[in-house]
CSV table of C-alpha atoms in Angstrom, one decimal:
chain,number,residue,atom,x,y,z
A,1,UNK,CA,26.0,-35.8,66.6
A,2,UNK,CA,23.4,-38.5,67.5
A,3,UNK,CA,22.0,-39.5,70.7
A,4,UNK,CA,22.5,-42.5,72.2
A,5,UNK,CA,19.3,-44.1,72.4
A,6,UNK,CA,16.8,-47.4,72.7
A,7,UNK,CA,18.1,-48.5,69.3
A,8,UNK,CA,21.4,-48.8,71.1
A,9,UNK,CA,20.4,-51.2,74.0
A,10,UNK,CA,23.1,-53.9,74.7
A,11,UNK,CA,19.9,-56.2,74.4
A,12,UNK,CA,17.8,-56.0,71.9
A,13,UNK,CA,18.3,-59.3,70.0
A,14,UNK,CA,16.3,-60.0,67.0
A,15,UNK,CA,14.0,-62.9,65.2
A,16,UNK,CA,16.4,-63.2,63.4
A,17,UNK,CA,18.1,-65.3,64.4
A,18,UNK,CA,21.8,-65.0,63.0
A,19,UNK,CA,21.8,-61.7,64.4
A,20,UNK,CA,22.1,-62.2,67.4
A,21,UNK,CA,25.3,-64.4,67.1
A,22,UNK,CA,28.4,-63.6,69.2
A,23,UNK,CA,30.3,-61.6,67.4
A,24,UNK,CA,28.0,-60.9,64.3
A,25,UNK,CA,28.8,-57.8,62.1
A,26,UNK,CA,25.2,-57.0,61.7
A,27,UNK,CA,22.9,-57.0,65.1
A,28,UNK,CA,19.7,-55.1,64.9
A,29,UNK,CA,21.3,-52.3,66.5
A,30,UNK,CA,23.5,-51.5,63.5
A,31,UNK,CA,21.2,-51.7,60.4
A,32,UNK,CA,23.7,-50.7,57.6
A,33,UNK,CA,22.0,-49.7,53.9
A,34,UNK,CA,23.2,-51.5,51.0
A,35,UNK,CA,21.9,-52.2,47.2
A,36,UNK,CA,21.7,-55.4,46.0
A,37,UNK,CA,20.1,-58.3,43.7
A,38,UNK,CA,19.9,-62.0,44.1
A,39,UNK,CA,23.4,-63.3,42.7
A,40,UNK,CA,23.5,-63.7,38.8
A,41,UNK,CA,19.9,-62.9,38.3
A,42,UNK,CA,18.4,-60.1,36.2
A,43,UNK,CA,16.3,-58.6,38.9
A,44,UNK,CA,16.4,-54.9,39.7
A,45,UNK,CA,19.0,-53.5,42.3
A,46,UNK,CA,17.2,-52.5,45.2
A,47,UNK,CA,18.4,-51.3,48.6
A,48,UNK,CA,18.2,-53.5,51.2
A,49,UNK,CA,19.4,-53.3,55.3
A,50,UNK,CA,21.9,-56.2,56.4
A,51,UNK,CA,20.5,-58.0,59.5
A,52,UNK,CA,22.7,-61.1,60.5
A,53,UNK,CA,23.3,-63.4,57.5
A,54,UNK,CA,20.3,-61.7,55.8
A,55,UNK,CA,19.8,-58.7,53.9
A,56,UNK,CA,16.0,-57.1,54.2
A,57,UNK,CA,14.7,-56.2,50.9
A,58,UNK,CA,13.1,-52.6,51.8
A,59,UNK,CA,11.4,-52.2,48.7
A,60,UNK,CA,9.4,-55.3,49.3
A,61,UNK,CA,9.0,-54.2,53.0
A,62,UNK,CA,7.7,-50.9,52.0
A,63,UNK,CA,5.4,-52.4,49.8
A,64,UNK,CA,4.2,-54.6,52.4
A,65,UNK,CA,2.7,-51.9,54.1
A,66,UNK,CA,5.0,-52.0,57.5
A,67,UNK,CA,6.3,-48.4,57.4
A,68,UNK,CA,4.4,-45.8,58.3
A,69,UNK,CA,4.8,-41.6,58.4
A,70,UNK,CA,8.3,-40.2,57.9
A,71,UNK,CA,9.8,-43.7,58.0
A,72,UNK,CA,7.5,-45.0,55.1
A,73,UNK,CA,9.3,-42.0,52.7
A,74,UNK,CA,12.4,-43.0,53.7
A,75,UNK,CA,11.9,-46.6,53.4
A,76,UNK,CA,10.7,-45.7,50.1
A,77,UNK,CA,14.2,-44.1,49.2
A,78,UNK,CA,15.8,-46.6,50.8
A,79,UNK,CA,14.9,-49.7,48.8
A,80,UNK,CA,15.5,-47.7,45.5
A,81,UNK,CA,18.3,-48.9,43.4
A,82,UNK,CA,20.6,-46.3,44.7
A,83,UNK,CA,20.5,-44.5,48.2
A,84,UNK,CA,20.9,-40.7,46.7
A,85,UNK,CA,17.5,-40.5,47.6
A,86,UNK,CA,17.6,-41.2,50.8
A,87,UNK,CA,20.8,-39.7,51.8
A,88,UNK,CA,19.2,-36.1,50.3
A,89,UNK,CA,16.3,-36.6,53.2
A,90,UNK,CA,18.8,-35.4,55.8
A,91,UNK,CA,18.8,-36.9,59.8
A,92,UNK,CA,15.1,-36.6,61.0
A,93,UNK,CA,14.2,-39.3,57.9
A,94,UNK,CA,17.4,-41.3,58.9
A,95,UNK,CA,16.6,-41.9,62.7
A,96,UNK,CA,12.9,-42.1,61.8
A,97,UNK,CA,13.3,-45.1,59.2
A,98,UNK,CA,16.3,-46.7,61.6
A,99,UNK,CA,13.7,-46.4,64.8
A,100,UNK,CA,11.1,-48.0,62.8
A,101,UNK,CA,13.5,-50.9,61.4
A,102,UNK,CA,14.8,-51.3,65.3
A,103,UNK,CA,11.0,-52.1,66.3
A,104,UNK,CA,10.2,-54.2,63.1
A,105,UNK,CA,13.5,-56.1,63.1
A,106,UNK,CA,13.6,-56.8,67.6
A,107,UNK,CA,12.1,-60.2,69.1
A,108,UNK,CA,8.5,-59.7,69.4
A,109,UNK,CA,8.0,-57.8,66.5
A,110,UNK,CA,4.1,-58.8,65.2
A,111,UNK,CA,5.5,-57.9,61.9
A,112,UNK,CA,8.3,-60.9,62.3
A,113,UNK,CA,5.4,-63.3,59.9
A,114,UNK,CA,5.0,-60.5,57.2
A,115,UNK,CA,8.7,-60.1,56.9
A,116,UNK,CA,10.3,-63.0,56.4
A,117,UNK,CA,9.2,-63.0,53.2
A,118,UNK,CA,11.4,-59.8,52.8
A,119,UNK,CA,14.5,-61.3,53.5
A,120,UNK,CA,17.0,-62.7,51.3
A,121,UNK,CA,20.7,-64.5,51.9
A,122,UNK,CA,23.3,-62.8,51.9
A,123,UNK,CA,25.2,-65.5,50.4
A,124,UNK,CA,22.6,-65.7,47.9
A,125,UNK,CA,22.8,-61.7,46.9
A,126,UNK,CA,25.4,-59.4,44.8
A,127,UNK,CA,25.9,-55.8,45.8
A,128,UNK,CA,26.1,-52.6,43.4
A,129,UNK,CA,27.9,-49.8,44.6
A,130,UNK,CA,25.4,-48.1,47.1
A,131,UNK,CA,25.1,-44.5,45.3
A,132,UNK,CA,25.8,-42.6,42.5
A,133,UNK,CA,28.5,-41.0,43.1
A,134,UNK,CA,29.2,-37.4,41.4
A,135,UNK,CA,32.6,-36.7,43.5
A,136,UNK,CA,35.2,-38.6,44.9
A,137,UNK,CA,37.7,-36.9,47.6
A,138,UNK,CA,40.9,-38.6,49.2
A,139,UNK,CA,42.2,-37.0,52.1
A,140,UNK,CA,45.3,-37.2,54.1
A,141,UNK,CA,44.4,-37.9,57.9
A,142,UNK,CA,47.1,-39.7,59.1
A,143,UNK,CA,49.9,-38.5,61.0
A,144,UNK,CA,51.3,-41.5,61.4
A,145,UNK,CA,50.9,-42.6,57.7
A,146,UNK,CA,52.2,-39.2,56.5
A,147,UNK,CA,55.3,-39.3,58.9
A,148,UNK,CA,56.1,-42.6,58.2
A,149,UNK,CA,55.7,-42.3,54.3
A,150,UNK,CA,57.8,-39.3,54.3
A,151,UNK,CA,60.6,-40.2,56.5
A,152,UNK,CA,61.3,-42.9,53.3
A,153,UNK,CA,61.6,-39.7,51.1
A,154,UNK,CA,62.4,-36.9,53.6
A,155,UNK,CA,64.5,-38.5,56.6
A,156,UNK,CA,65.1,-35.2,57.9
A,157,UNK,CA,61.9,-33.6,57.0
A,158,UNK,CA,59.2,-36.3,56.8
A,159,UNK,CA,56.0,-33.8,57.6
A,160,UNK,CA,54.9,-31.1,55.5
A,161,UNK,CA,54.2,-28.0,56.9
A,162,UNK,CA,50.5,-27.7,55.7
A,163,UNK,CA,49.3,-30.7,57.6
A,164,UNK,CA,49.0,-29.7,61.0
A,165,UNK,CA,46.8,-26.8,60.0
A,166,UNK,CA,44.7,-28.2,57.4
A,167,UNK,CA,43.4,-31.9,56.3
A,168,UNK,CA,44.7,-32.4,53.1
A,169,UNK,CA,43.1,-34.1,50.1
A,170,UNK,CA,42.7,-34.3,46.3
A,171,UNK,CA,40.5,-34.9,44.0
A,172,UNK,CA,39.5,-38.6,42.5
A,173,UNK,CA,38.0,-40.7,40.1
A,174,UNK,CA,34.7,-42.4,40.2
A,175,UNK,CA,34.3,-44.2,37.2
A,176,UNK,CA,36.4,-46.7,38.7
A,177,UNK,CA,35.0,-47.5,42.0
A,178,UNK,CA,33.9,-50.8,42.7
A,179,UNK,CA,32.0,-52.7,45.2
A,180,UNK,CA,33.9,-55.1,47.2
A,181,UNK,CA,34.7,-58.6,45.0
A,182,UNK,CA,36.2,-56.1,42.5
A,183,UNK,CA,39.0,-57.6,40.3
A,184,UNK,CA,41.4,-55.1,38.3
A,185,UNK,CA,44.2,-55.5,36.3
A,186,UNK,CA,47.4,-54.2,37.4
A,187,UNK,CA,48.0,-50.6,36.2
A,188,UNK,CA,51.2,-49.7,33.4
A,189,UNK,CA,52.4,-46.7,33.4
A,190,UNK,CA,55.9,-44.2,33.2
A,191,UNK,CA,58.3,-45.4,36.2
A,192,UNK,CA,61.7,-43.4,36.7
A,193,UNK,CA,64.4,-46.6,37.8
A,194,UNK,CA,66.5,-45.5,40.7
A,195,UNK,CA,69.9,-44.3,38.8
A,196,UNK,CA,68.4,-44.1,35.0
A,197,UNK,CA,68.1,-40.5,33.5
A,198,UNK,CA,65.0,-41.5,31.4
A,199,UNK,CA,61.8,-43.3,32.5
A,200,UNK,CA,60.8,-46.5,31.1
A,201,UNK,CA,56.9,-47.6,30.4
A,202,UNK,CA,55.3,-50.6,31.5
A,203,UNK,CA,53.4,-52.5,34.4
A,204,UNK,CA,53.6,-51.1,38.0
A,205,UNK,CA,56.0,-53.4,40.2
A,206,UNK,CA,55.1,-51.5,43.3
A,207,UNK,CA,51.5,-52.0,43.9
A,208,UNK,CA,50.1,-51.3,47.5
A,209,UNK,CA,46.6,-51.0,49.0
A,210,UNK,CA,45.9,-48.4,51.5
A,211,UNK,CA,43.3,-49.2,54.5
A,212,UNK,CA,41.0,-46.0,54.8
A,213,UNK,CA,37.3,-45.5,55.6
A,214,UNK,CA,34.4,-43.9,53.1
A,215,UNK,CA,32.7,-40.8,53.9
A,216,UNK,CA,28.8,-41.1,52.2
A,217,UNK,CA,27.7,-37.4,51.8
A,218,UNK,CA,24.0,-37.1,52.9
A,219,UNK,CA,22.3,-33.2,52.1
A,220,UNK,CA,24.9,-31.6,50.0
A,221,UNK,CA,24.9,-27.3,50.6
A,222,UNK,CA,24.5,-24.9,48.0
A,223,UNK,CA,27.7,-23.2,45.8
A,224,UNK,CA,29.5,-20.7,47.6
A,225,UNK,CA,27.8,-21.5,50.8
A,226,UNK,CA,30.4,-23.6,53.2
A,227,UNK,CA,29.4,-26.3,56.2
A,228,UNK,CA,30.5,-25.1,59.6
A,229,UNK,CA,32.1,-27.7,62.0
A,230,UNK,CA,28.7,-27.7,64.2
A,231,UNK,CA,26.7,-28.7,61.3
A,232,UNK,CA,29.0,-30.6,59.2
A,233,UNK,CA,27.9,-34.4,60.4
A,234,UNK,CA,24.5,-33.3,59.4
A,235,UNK,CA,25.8,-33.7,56.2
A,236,UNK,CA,27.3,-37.2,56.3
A,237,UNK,CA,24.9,-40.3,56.2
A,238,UNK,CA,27.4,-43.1,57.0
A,239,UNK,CA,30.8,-44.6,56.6
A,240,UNK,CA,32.3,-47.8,54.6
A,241,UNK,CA,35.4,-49.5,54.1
A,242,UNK,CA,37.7,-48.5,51.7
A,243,UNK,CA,40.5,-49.7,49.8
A,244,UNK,CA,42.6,-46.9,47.5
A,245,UNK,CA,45.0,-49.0,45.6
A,246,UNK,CA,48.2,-47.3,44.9
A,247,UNK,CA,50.9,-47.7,42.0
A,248,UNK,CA,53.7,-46.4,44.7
A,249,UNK,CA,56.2,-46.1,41.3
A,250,UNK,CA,53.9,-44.4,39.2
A,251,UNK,CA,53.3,-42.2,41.7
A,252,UNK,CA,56.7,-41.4,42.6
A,253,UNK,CA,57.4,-40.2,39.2
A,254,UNK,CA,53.9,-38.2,38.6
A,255,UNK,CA,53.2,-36.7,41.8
A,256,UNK,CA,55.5,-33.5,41.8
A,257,UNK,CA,53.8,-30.8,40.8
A,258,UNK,CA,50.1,-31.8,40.8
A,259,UNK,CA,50.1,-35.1,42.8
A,260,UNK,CA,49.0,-38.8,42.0
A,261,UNK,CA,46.9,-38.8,38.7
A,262,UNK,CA,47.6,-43.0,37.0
A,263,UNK,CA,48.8,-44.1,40.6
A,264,UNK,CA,45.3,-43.9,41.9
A,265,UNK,CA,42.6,-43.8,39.5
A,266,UNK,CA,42.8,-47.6,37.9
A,267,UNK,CA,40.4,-49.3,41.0
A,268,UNK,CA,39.2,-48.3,44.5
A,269,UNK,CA,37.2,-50.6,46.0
A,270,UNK,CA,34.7,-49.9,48.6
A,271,UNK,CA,32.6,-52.2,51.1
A,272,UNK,CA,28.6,-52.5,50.2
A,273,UNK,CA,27.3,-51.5,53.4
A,274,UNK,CA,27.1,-48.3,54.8
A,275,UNK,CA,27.3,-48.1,58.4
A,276,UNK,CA,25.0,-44.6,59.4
A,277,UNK,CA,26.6,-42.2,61.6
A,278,UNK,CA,23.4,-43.3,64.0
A,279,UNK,CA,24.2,-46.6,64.4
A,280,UNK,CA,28.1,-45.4,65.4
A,281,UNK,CA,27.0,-43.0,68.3
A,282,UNK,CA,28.1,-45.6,71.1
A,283,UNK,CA,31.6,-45.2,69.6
A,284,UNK,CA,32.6,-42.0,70.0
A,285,UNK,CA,35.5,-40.8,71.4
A,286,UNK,CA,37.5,-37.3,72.1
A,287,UNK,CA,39.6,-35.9,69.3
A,288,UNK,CA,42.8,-34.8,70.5
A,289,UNK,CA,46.3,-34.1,68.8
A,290,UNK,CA,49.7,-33.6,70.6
A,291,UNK,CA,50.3,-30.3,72.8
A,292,UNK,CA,52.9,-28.9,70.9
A,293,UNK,CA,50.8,-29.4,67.9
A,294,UNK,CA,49.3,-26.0,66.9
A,295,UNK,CA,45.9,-25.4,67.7
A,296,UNK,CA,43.2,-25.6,64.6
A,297,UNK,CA,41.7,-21.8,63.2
A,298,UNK,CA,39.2,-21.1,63.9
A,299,UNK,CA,36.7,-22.8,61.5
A,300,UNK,CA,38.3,-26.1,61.9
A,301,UNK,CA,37.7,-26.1,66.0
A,302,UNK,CA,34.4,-26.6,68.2
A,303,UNK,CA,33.7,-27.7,71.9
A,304,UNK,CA,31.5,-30.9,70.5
A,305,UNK,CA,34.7,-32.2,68.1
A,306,UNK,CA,37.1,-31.8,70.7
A,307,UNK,CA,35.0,-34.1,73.2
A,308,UNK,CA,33.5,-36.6,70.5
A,309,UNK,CA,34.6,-36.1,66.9
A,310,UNK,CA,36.5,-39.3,67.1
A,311,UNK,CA,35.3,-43.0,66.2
A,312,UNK,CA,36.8,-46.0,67.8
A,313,UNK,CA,36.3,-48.0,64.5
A,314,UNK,CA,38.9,-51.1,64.6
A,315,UNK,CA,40.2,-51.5,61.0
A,316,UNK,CA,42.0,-54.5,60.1
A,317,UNK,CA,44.2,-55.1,56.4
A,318,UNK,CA,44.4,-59.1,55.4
A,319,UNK,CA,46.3,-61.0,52.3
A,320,UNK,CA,45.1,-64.0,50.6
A,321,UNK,CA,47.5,-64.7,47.9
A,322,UNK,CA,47.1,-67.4,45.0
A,323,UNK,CA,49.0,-70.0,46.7
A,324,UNK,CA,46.9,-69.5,50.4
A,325,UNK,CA,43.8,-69.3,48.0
A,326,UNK,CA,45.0,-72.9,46.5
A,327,UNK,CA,46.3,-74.6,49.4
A,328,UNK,CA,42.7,-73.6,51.4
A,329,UNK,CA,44.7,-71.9,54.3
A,330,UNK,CA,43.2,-69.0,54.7
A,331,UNK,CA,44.4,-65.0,54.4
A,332,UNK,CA,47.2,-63.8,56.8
A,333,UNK,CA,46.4,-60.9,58.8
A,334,UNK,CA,48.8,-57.2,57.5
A,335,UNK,CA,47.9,-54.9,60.2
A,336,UNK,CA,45.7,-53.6,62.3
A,337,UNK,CA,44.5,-49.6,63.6
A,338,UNK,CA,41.8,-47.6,64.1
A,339,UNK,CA,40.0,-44.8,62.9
A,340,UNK,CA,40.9,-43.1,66.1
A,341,UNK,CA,44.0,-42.8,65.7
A,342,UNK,CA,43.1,-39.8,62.5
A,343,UNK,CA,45.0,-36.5,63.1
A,344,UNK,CA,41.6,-35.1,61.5
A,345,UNK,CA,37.7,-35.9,62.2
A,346,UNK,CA,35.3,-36.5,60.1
A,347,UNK,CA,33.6,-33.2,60.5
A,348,UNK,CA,36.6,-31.2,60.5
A,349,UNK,CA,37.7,-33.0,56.9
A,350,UNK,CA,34.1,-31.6,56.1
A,351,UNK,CA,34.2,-28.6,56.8
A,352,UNK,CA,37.3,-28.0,55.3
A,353,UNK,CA,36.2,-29.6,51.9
A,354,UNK,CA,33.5,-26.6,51.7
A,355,UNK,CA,34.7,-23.7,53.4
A,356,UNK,CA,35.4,-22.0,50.2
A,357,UNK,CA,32.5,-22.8,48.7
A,358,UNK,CA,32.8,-26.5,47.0
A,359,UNK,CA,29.2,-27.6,46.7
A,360,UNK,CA,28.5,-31.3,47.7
A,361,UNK,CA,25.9,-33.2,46.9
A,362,UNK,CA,24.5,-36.5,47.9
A,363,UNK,CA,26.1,-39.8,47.4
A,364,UNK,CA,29.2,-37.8,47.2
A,365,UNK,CA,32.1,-40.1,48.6
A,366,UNK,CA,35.6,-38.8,50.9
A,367,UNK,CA,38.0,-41.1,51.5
A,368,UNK,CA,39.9,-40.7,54.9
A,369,UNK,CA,43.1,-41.2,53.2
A,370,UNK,CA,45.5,-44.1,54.9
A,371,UNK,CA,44.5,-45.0,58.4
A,372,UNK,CA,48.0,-45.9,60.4
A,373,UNK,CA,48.3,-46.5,63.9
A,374,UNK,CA,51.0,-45.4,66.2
A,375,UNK,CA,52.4,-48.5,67.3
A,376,UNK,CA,54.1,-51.2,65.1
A,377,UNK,CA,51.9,-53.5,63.4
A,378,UNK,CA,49.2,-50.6,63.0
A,379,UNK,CA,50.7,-49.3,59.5
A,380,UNK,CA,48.1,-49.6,57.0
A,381,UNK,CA,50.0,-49.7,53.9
A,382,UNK,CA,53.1,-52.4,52.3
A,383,UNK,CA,55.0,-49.2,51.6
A,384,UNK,CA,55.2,-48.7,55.6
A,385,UNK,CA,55.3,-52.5,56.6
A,386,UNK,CA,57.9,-53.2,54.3
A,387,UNK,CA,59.9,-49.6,54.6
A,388,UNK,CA,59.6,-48.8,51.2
A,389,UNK,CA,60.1,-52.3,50.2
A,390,UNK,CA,63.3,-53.0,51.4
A,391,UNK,CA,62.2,-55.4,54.5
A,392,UNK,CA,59.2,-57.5,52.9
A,393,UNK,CA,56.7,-59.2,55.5
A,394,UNK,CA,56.3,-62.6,56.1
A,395,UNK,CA,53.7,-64.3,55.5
A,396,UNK,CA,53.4,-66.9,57.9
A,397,UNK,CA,53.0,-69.5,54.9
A,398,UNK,CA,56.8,-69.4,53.7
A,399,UNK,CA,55.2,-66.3,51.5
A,400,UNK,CA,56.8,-62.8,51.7
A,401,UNK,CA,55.4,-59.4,50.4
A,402,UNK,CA,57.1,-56.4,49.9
A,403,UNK,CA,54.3,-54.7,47.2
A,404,UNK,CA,51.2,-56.6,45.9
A,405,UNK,CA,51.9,-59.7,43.5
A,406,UNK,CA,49.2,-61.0,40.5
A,407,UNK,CA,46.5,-63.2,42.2
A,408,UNK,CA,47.1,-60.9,45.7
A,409,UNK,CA,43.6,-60.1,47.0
A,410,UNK,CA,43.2,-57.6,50.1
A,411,UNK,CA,40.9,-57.7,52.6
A,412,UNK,CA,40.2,-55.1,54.5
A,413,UNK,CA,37.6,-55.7,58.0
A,414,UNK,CA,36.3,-53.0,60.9
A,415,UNK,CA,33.8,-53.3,63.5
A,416,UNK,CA,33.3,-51.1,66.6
A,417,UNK,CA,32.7,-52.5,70.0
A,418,UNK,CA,33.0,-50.8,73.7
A,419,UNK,CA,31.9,-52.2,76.9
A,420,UNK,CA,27.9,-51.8,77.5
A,421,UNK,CA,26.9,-52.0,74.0
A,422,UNK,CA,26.6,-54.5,71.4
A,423,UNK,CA,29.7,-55.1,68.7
A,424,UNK,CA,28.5,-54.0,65.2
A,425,UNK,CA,30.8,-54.3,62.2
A,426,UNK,CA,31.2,-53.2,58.4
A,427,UNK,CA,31.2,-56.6,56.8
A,428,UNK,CA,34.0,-56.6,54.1
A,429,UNK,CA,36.0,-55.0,51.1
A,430,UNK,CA,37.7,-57.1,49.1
A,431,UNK,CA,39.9,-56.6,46.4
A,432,UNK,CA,41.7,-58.7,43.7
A,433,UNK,CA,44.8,-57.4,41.5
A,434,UNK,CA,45.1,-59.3,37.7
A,435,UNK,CA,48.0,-59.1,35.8
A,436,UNK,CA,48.5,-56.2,33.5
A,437,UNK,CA,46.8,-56.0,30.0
A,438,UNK,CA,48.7,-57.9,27.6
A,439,UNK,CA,50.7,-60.0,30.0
C-alpha cells in the first residue's frame, strides 16, 4: 500500500486554475490517466492526466522535454495511445511520474509557461477506453447486494455458502466494453414467463445497471505462479467506475448451471479515468466483516488488509430518462454507497483470482461486482430498489422505474474525501440503453 505523502498535502493548489475549485473531481493531488483525442477529429489517441477542467496531453509534455529519469519513461508510456505500457512498469515508475506531475502541475511550477500549451478542454476531448484489455473478471463483493438479491429468490436461504469464504467471480466479455457516453441497444434474448412451461424469445423487459468499481491490473505474474495478499496491490495500477448492465430475465433463465452468459455481455460501460491506487492512499480504511462471520484461510488474510484494505470511495447511481432529458430537469439521484461497505478487498479479490495459477496481465480489468450499502437507499441495483420489480421508485418528476426503459441513461459518480485532505473524484460513467434491434 502507498504512503501518504507531499503529493497528498490538503494544500497544494495548482496554476491551473479550475483545479483548485471547491469541490472539483480533479485537484492536482489526484492526477487520474486517461486516453483521449480532441472531439470528432482524426488525431491519434494519446494518454493524457485530467487536471480540473483540463486534460494534460503527456505525449506533448514528454516531448516538451519536462520529465526527466524514471518519470520521463513513464511519461513516455503514459501518453501512448493505451496505458498497457505503463501499467507493465510496476509502482516505483508510477509514484515517480505522479511526483513529477505533482511538482510540474502545483502553483509555482517554472514549467506552468511550457505547459499550457499541453493542455486541452475536457469539454473539447473524447475518451477511448484506457487499455487493451485481454481479460475481463466480475466478482461478487457485496454482502449486502448478494443477501438482498437472494432473499427475492431464496427467502429462507438468501446467502450461499461459498461466499463467506471466498470472493466469488466469473468470467466476462471485453469486446463490448465501452467508455463512458456508450449507447447500446437493448439485449433479446430466451425469457421463461412466470407460470409458462416454455420460454418465449424476444427483448429483455428487465433491464438493470449495477454500480461497481474497475480494477486496472498493473504487472501481471507469470502461469502457475499466484499473487500473495502482501503483494497483490502491487499488481493493481488504479480503479474506475463501472457500470455492468444486466438483463435480470435473461439471466434468470440462463444462469443455472454455468451462470449469466447473454445477461451480461451486450455493454459494460466504464469511466475514462483511472484513479491510481497512489492517489487513493488518504482513503483508506480497516476491512472488517461481522464476528460470527468465519475468519478468511489462510491465503486470503494479512495484518496490513485487516487495518487498511478498505477504500472509503462514495459511489453514487443517477437516472436521466427521455422525458427529464427533454423537459431540461436534470437526472434524479437512485442511490448512494460506498466501496467500503465490500465484504471483500481489493487485494484479497486479487489474490484469490491467481492463487491457482490464472496469469494476469496488464490492462486486465475486475469488476467489484454490485456495490450495496447496508442501509436503505444504498442498494445499487433496480432489482433491489424496486424488490424484484414489484415496488418501482419514484422518480420525483411524476416518473417511476421498476427496470430500465428505452431512452434511460445511468449515471454512475464517486469521489473520496476525509477530513485533512483534499476531495478527489472519478469524473463519470455514463450509459444510454436504445431500443432492441428491429424495434
Amino acid at each position: 500500500m502507498y504512503p501518504i505523502d507531499e503529493t497528498h498535502d490538503p494544500a497544494l493548489r495548482s496554476w491551473v486554475g479550475s483545479a483548485n475549485a471547491p469541490g472539483a473531481d480533479f485537484p492536482v493531488q489526484n492526477l487520474p490517466h486517461g486516453v483521449f483525442r480532441r472531439r470528432a477529429s482524426s488525431e491519434p489517441w494519446r494518454g493524457g492526466v485530467a487536471i480540473g477542467d483540463q486534460v494534460l496531453d503527456l505525449a506533448a509534455a514528454h516531448a516538451a522535454g519536462v520529465f526527466h529519469g524514471e518519470a520521463a519513461v513513464a511519461a513516455a508510456h503514459g501518453g501512448a495511445g493505451s496505458l498497457n505500457g505503463l501499467m507493465a512498469m510496476g509502482p516505483r515508475a508510477w509514484l515517480a511520474l505522479r511526483r513529477a506531475l505533482s511538482a510540474l502541475l502545483r502553483e509555482g511550477s517554472a514549467q506552468a509557461p511550457r505547459l499550457r500549451a499541453c493542455l486541452v478542454p475536457q469539454a473539447d476531448a473524447e475518451h477511448a477506453v484506457p487499455a487493451r484489455i485481454g481479460d475481463y473478471t466480475d466478482m461478487y463483493t457485496s454482502v449486502h447486494h448478494a443477501i438482498n438479491v437472494g432473499r427475492l429468490f431464496r427467502p429462507d436461504n438468501p446467502l450461499t455458502p461459498n461466499f463467506r469464504w471466498m470472493p466469488i467471480g466469473y468470467h466476462g466479455r471485453v469486446s463490448s466494453i465501452g467508455v463512458s457516453g456508450q449507447r447500446f441497444r437493448r439485449p433479446s434474448g430466451q425469457r421463461m414467463p412466470p407460470g409458462a412451461a416454455e420460454p418465449v424469445f424476444g427483448p429483455c423487459e428487465r433491464l438493470d445497471y449495477e454500480l461497481e468499481i474497475g480494477i486496472w491490473i498493473g504487472p501481471g505474474n507469470p502461469a502457475g505462479e499466484p499473487v500473495p495478499l502482501e503483494r497483490a496491490e502491487a499488481h493493481v495500477f488504479g480503479l474506475c467506475l463501472l457500470d455492468d448492465w444486466s438483463a435480470r430475465d435473461i439471466q434468470a433463465w440462463e444462469d443455472q448451471p454455468l451462470g449469466p452468459f447473454l445477461a451480461k455481455n451486450f455493454a459494460t460501460t466504464i469511466s475514462p479515468w483511472i484513479v491510481t491506487m497512489a492517489a487513493l492512499a488518504p482513503y483508506r480504511v480497516p476491512w472488517t466483516r461481522p464476528q460470527d462471520d468465519p475468519a478468511p484461510l489462510a491465503y486470503l488474510e494479512s495484518e496490513a488488509n485487516r487495518a487498511a484494505g478498505g477504500i472509503d470511495l462514495a459511489i453514487e447511481a443517477w437516472i436521466e430518462t427521455a422525458r427529464m432529458r427533454a423537459e431540461g430537469t436534470g437526472p434524479a439521484r437512485l442511490s448512494r454507497s460506498s466501496f467500503r461497505h465490500a465484504y471483500w478487498t481489493v487485494g484479497q479479490m486479487l489474490a484469490h483470482h491467481t492463487v491457482g495459477g490464472c496469469n494476469l496481465q496488464p490492462g486486465d480489468l475486475i469488476g467489484s461486482g454490485t456495490q450495496s450499502g447496508p442501509l436503505p437507499g444504498e442498494q445499487a441495483a433496480l432489482i433491489e430498489l424496486s424488490e424484484g420489480g414489484r415496488r418501482p421508485v419514484a422518480l420525483g418528476n411524476g416518473e417511476t422505474r421498476a427496470f430500465l426503459e428505452d431512452g434511460d441513461a445511468v449515471i454512475l459518480r464517486g469521489w473520496c474525501e476525509r477530513e485533512g485532505f483534499a476531495r478527489i473524484g472519478f469524473g463519470e460513467c455514463r450509459g444510454e440503453v436504445l431500443p432492441a434491434s428491429g424495434d
